[in-house]
GROMACS .gro file of N, CA and C in nm:
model
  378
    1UNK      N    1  -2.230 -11.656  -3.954
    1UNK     CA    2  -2.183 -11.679  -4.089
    1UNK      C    3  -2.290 -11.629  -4.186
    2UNK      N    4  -2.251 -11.596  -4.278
    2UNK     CA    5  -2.378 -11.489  -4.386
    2UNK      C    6  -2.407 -11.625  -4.473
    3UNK      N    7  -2.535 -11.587  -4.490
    3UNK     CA    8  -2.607 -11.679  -4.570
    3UNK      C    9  -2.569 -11.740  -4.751
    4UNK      N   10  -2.549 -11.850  -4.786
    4UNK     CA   11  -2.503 -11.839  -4.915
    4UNK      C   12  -2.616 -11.817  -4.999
    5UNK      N   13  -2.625 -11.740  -5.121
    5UNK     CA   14  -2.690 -11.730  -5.234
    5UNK      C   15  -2.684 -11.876  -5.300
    6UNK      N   16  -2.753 -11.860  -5.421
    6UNK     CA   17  -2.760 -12.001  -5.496
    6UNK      C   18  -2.664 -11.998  -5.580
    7UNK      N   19  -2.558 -11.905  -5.594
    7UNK     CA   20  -2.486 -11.915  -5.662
    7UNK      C   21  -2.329 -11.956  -5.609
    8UNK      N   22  -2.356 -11.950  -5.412
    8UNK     CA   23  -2.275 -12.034  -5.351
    8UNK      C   24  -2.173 -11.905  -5.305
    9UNK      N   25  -2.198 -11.739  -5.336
    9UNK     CA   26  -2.100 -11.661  -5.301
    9UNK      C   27  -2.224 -11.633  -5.176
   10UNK      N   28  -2.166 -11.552  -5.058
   10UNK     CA   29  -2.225 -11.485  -4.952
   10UNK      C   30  -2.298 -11.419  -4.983
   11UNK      N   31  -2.436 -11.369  -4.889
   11UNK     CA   32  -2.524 -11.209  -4.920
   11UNK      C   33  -2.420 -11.159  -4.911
   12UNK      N   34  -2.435 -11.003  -4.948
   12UNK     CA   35  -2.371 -10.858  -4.911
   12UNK      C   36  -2.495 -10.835  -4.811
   13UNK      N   37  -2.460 -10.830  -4.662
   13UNK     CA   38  -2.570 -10.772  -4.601
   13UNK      C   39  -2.538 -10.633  -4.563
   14UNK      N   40  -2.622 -10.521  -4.565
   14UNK     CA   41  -2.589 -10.429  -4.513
   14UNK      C   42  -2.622 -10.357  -4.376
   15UNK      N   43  -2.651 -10.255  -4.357
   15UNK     CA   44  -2.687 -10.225  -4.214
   15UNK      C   45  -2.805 -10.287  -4.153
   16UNK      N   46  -2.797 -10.353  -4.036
   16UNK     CA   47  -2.895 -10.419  -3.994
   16UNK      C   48  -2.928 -10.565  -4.074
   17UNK      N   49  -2.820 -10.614  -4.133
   17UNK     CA   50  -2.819 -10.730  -4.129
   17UNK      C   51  -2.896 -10.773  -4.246
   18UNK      N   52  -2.992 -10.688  -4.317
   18UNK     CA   53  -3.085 -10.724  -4.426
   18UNK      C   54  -2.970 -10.700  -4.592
   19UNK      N   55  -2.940 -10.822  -4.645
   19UNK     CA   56  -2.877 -10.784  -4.792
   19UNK      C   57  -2.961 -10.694  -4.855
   20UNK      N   58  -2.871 -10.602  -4.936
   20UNK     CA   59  -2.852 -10.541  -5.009
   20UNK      C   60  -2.942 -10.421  -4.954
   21UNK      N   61  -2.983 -10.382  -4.886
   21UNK     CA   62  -3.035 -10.269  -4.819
   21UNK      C   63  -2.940 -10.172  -4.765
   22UNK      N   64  -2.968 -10.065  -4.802
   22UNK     CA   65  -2.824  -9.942  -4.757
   22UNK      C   66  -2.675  -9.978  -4.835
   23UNK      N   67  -2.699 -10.028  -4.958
   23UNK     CA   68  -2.554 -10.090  -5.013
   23UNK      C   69  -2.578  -9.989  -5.155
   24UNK      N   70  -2.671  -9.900  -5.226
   24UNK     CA   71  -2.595  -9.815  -5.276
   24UNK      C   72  -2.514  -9.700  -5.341
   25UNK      N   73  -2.420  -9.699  -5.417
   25UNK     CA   74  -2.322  -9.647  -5.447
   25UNK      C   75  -2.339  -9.520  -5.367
   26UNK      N   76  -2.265  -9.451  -5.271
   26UNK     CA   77  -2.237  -9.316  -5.228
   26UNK      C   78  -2.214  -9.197  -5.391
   27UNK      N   79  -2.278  -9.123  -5.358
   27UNK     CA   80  -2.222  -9.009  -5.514
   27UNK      C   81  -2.202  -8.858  -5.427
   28UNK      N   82  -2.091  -8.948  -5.351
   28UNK     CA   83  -2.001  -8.761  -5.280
   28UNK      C   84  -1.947  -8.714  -5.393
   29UNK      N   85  -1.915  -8.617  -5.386
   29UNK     CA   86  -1.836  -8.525  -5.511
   29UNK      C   87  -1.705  -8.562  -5.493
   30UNK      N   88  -1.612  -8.552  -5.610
   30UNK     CA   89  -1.437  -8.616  -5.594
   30UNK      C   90  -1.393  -8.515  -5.537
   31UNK      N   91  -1.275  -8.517  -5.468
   31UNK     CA   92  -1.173  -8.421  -5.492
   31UNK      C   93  -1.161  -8.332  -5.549
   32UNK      N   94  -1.140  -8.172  -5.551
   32UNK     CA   95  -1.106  -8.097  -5.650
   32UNK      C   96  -1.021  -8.014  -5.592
   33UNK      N   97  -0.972  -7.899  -5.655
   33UNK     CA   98  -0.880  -7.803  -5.565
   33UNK      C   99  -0.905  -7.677  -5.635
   34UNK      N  100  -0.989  -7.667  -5.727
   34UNK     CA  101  -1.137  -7.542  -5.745
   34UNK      C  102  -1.232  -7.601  -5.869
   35UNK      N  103  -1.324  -7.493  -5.798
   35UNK     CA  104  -1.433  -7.557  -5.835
   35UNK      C  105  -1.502  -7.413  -5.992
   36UNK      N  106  -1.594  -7.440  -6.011
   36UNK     CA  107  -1.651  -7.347  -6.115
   36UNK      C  108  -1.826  -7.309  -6.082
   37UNK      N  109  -1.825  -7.227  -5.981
   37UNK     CA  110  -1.940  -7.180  -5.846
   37UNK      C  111  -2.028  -7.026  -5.887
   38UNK      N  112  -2.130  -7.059  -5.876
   38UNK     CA  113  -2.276  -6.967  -5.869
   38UNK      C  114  -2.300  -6.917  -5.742
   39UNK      N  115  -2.364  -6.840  -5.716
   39UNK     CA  116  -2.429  -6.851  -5.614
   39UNK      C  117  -2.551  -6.682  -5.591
   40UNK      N  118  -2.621  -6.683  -5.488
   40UNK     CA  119  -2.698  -6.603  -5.533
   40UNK      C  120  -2.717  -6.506  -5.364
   41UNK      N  121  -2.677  -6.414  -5.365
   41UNK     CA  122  -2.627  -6.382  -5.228
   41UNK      C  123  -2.778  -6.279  -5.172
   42UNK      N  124  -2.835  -6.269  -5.073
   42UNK     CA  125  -2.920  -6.212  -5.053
   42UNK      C  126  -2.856  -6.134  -4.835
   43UNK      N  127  -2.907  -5.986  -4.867
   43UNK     CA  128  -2.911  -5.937  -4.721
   43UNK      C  129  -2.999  -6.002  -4.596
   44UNK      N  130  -3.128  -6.058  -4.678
   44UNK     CA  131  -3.250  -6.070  -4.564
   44UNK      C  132  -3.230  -6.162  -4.563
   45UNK      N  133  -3.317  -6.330  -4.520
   45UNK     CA  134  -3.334  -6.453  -4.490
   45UNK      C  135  -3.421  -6.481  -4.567
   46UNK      N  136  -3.526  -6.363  -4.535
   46UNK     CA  137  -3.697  -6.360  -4.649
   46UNK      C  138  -3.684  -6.337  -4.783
   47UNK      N  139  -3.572  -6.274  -4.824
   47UNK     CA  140  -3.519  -6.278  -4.966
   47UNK      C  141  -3.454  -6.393  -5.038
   48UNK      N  142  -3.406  -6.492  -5.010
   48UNK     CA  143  -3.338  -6.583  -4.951
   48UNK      C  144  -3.414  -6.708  -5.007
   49UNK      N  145  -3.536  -6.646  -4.845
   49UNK     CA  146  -3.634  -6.767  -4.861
   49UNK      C  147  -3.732  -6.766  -5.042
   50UNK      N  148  -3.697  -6.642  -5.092
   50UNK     CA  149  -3.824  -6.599  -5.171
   50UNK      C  150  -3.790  -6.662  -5.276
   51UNK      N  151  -3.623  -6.648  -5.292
   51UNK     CA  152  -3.522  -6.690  -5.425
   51UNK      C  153  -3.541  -6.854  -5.428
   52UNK      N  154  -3.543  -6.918  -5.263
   52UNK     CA  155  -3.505  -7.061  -5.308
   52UNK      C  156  -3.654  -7.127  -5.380
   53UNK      N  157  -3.772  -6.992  -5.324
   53UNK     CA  158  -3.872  -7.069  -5.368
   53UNK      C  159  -3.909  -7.083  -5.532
   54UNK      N  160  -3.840  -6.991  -5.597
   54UNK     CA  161  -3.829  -6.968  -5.723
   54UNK      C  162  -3.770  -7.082  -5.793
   55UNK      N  163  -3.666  -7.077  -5.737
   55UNK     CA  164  -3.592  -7.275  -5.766
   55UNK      C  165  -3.674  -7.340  -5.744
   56UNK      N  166  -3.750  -7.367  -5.689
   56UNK     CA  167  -3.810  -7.452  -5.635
   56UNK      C  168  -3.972  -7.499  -5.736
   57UNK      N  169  -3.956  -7.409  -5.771
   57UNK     CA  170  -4.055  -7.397  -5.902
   57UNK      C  171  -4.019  -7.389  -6.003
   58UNK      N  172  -3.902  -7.451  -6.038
   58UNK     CA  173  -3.836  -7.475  -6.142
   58UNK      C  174  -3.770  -7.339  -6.256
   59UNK      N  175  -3.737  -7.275  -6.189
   59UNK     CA  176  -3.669  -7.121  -6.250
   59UNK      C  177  -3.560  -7.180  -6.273
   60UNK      N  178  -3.461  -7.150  -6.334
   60UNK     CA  179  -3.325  -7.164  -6.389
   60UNK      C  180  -3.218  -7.067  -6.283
   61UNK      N  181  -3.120  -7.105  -6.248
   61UNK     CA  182  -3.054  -7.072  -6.149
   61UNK      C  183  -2.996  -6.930  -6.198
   62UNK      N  184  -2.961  -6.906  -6.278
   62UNK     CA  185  -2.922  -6.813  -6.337
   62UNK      C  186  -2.987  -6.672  -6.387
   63UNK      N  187  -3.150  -6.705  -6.338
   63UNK     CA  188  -3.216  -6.618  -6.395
   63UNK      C  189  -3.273  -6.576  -6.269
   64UNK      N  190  -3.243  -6.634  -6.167
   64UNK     CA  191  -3.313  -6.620  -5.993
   64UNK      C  192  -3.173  -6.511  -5.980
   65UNK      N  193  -3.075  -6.560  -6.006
   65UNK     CA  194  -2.931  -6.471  -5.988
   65UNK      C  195  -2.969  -6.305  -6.018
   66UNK      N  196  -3.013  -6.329  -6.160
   66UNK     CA  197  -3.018  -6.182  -6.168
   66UNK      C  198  -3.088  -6.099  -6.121
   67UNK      N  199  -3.251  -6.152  -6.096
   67UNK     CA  200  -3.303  -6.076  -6.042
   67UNK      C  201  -3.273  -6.089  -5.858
   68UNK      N  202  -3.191  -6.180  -5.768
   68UNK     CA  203  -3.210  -6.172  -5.626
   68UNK      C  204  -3.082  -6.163  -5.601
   69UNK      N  205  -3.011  -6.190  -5.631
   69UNK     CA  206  -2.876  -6.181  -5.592
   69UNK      C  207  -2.843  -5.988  -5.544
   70UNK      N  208  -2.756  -5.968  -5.473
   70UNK     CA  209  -2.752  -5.855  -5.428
   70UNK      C  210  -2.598  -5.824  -5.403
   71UNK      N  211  -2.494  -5.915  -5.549
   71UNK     CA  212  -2.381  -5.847  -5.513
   71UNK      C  213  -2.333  -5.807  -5.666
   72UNK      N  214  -2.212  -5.835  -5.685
   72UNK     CA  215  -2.130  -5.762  -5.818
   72UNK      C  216  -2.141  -5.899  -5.956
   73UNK      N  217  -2.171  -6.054  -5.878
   73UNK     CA  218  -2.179  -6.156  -5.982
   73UNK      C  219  -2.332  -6.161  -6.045
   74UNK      N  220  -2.341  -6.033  -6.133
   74UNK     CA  221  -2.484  -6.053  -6.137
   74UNK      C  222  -2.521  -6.138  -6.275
   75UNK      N  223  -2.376  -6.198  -6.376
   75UNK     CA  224  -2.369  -6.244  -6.469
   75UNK      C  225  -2.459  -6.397  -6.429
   76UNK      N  226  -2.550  -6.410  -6.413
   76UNK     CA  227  -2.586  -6.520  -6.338
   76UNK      C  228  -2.584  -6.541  -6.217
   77UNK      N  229  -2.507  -6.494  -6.128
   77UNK     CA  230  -2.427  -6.505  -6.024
   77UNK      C  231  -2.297  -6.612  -5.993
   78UNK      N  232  -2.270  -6.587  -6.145
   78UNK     CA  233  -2.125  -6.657  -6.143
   78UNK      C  234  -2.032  -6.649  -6.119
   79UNK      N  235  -1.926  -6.688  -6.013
   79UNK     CA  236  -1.819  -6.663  -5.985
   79UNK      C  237  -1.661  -6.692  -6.050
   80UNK      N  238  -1.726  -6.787  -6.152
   80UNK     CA  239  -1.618  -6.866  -6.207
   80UNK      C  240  -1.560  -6.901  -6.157
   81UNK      N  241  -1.421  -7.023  -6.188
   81UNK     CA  242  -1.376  -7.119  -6.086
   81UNK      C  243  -1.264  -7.002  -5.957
   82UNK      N  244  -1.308  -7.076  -5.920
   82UNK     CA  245  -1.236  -7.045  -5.745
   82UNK      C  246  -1.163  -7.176  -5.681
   83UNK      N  247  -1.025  -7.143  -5.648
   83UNK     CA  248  -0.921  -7.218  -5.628
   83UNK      C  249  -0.937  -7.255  -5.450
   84UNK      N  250  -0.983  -7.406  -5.390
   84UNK     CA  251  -0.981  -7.427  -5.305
   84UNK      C  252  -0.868  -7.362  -5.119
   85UNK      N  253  -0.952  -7.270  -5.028
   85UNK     CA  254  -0.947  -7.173  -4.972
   85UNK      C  255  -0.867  -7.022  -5.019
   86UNK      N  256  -0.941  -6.971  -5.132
   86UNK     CA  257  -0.996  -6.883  -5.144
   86UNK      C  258  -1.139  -6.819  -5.141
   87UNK      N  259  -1.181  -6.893  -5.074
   87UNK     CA  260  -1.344  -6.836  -5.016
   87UNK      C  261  -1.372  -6.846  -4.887
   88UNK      N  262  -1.489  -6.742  -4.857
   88UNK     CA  263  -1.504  -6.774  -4.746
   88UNK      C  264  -1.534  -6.916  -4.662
   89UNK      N  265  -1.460  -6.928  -4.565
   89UNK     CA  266  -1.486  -7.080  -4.483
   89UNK      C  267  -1.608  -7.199  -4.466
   90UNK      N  268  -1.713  -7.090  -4.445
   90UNK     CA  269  -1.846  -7.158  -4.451
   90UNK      C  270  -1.899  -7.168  -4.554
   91UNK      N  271  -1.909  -7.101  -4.693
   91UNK     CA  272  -1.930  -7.099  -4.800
   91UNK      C  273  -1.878  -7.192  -4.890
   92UNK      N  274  -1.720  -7.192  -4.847
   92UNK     CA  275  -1.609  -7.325  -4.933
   92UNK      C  276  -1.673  -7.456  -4.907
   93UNK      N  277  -1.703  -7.461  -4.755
   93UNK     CA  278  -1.704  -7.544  -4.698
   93UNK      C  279  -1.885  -7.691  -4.760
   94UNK      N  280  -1.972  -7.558  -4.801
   94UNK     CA  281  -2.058  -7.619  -4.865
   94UNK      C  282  -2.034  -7.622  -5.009
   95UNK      N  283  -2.000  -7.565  -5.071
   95UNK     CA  284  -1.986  -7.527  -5.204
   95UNK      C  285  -1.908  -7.637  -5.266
   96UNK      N  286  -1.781  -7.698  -5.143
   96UNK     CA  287  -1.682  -7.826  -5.203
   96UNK      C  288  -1.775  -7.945  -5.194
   97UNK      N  289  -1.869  -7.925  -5.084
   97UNK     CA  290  -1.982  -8.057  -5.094
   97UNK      C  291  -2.041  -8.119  -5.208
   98UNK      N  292  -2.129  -7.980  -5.259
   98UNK     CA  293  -2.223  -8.038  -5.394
   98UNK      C  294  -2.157  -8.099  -5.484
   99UNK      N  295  -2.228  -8.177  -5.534
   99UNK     CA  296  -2.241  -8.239  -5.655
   99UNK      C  297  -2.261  -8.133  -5.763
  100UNK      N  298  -2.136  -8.161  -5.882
  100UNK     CA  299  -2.188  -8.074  -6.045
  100UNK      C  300  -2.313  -8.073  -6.049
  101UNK      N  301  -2.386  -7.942  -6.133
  101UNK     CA  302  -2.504  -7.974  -6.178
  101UNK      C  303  -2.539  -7.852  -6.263
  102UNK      N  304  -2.645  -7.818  -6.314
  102UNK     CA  305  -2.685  -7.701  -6.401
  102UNK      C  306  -2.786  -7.613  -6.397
  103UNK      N  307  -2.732  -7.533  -6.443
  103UNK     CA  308  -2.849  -7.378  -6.430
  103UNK      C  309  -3.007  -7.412  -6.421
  104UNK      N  310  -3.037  -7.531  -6.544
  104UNK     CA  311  -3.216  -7.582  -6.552
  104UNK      C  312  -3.215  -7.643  -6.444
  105UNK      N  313  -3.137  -7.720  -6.379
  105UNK     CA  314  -3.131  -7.837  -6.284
  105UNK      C  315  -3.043  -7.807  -6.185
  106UNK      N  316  -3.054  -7.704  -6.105
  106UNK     CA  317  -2.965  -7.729  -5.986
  106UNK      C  318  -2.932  -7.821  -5.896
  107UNK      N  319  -2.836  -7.850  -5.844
  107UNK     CA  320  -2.814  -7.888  -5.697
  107UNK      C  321  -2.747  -7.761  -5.633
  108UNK      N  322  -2.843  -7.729  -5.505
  108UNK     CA  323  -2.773  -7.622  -5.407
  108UNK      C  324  -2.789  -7.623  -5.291
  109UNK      N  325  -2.686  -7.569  -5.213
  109UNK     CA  326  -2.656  -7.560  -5.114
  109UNK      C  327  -2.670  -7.398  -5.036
  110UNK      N  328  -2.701  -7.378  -4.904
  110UNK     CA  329  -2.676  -7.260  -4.858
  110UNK      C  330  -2.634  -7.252  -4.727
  111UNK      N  331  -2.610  -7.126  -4.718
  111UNK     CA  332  -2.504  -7.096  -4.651
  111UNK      C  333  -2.494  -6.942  -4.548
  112UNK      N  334  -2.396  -6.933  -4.450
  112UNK     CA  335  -2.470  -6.810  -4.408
  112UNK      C  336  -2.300  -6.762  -4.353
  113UNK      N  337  -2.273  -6.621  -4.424
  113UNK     CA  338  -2.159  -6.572  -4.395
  113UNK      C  339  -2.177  -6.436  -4.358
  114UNK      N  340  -2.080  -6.386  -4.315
  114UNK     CA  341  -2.079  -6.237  -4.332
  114UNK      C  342  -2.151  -6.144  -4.420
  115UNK      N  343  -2.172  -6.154  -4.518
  115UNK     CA  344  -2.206  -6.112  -4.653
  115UNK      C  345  -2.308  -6.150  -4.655
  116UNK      N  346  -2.398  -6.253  -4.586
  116UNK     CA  347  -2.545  -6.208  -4.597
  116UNK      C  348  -2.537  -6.384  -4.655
  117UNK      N  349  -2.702  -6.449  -4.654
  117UNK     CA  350  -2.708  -6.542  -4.732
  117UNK      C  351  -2.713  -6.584  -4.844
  118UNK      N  352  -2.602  -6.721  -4.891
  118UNK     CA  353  -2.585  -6.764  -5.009
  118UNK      C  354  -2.658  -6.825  -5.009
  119UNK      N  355  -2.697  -6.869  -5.159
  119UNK     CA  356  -2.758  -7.011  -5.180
  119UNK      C  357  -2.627  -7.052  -5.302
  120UNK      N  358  -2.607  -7.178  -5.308
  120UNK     CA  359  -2.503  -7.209  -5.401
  120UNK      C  360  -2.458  -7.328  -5.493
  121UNK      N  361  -2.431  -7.335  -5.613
  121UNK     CA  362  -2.474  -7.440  -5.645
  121UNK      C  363  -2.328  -7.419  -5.755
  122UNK      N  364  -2.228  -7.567  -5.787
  122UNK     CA  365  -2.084  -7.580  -5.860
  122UNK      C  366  -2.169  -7.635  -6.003
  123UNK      N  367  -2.081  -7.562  -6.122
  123UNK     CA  368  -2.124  -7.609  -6.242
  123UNK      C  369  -2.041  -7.729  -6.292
  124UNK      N  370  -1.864  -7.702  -6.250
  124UNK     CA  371  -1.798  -7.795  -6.253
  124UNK      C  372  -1.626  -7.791  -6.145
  125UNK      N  373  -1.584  -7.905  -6.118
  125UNK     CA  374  -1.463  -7.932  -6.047
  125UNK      C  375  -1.378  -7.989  -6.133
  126UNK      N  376  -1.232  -7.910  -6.048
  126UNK     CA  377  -1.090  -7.980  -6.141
  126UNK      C  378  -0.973  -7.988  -6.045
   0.00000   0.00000   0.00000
């Protein structure tokens, strides 16, 4: 039987039995059925690796695009919204994951298709 609080309702215990530990809120991304997607496509791995390190040092996503990206979205490397499977499989497949976020502040994801490696990051879902 779970222990009462002093206020006479139960703990919430969570995994392993300790309240309120691992209890919260999940922030998966909702539902959408397209999204509004960046991404920054590179041939090598080492190119790739060179771009994420640029993020990583706080570059703006959009400005890593222009100079590393190596396809036709060189507007940032924006794709604008894309209607759920119309992309490639492995690419959709991370791209529906992320969480919104922004050019100063990414959240990204990568990815590895035909086309060489993405890195990828949704501005917004609908």
């Amino acid at each position: 039987m779970a222990k009462s609080k002093p206020d006479g309702k139960a703990a919430d215990k969570g995994p392993g039995g300790k309240a309120g530990k691992g209890r919260e809120k999940e922030t998966k991304p909702k539902g959408a059925s397209s999204i509004n997607v960046r991404h920054i496509l590179c041939e090598k791995h080492s190119k790739k690796e060179e771009a994420l390190a640029k993020l990583r040092d706080g570059a703006k996503f959009d400005e890593v695009a222009r100079d590393f990206s190596e396809d036709k979205a060189r507007q940032g490397g924006s794709l604008g919204w894309k209607a759920k499977g119309s992309l490639d499989p492995q690419f959709e497949a991370v791209a529906y994951a992320l969480e919104t976020s922004t050019t100063g502040n990414p959240k990204i994801g990568e990815a590895k298709t035909g086309f060489g490696y993405h890195i990828i990051m949704v501005e917004g879902r609908k």
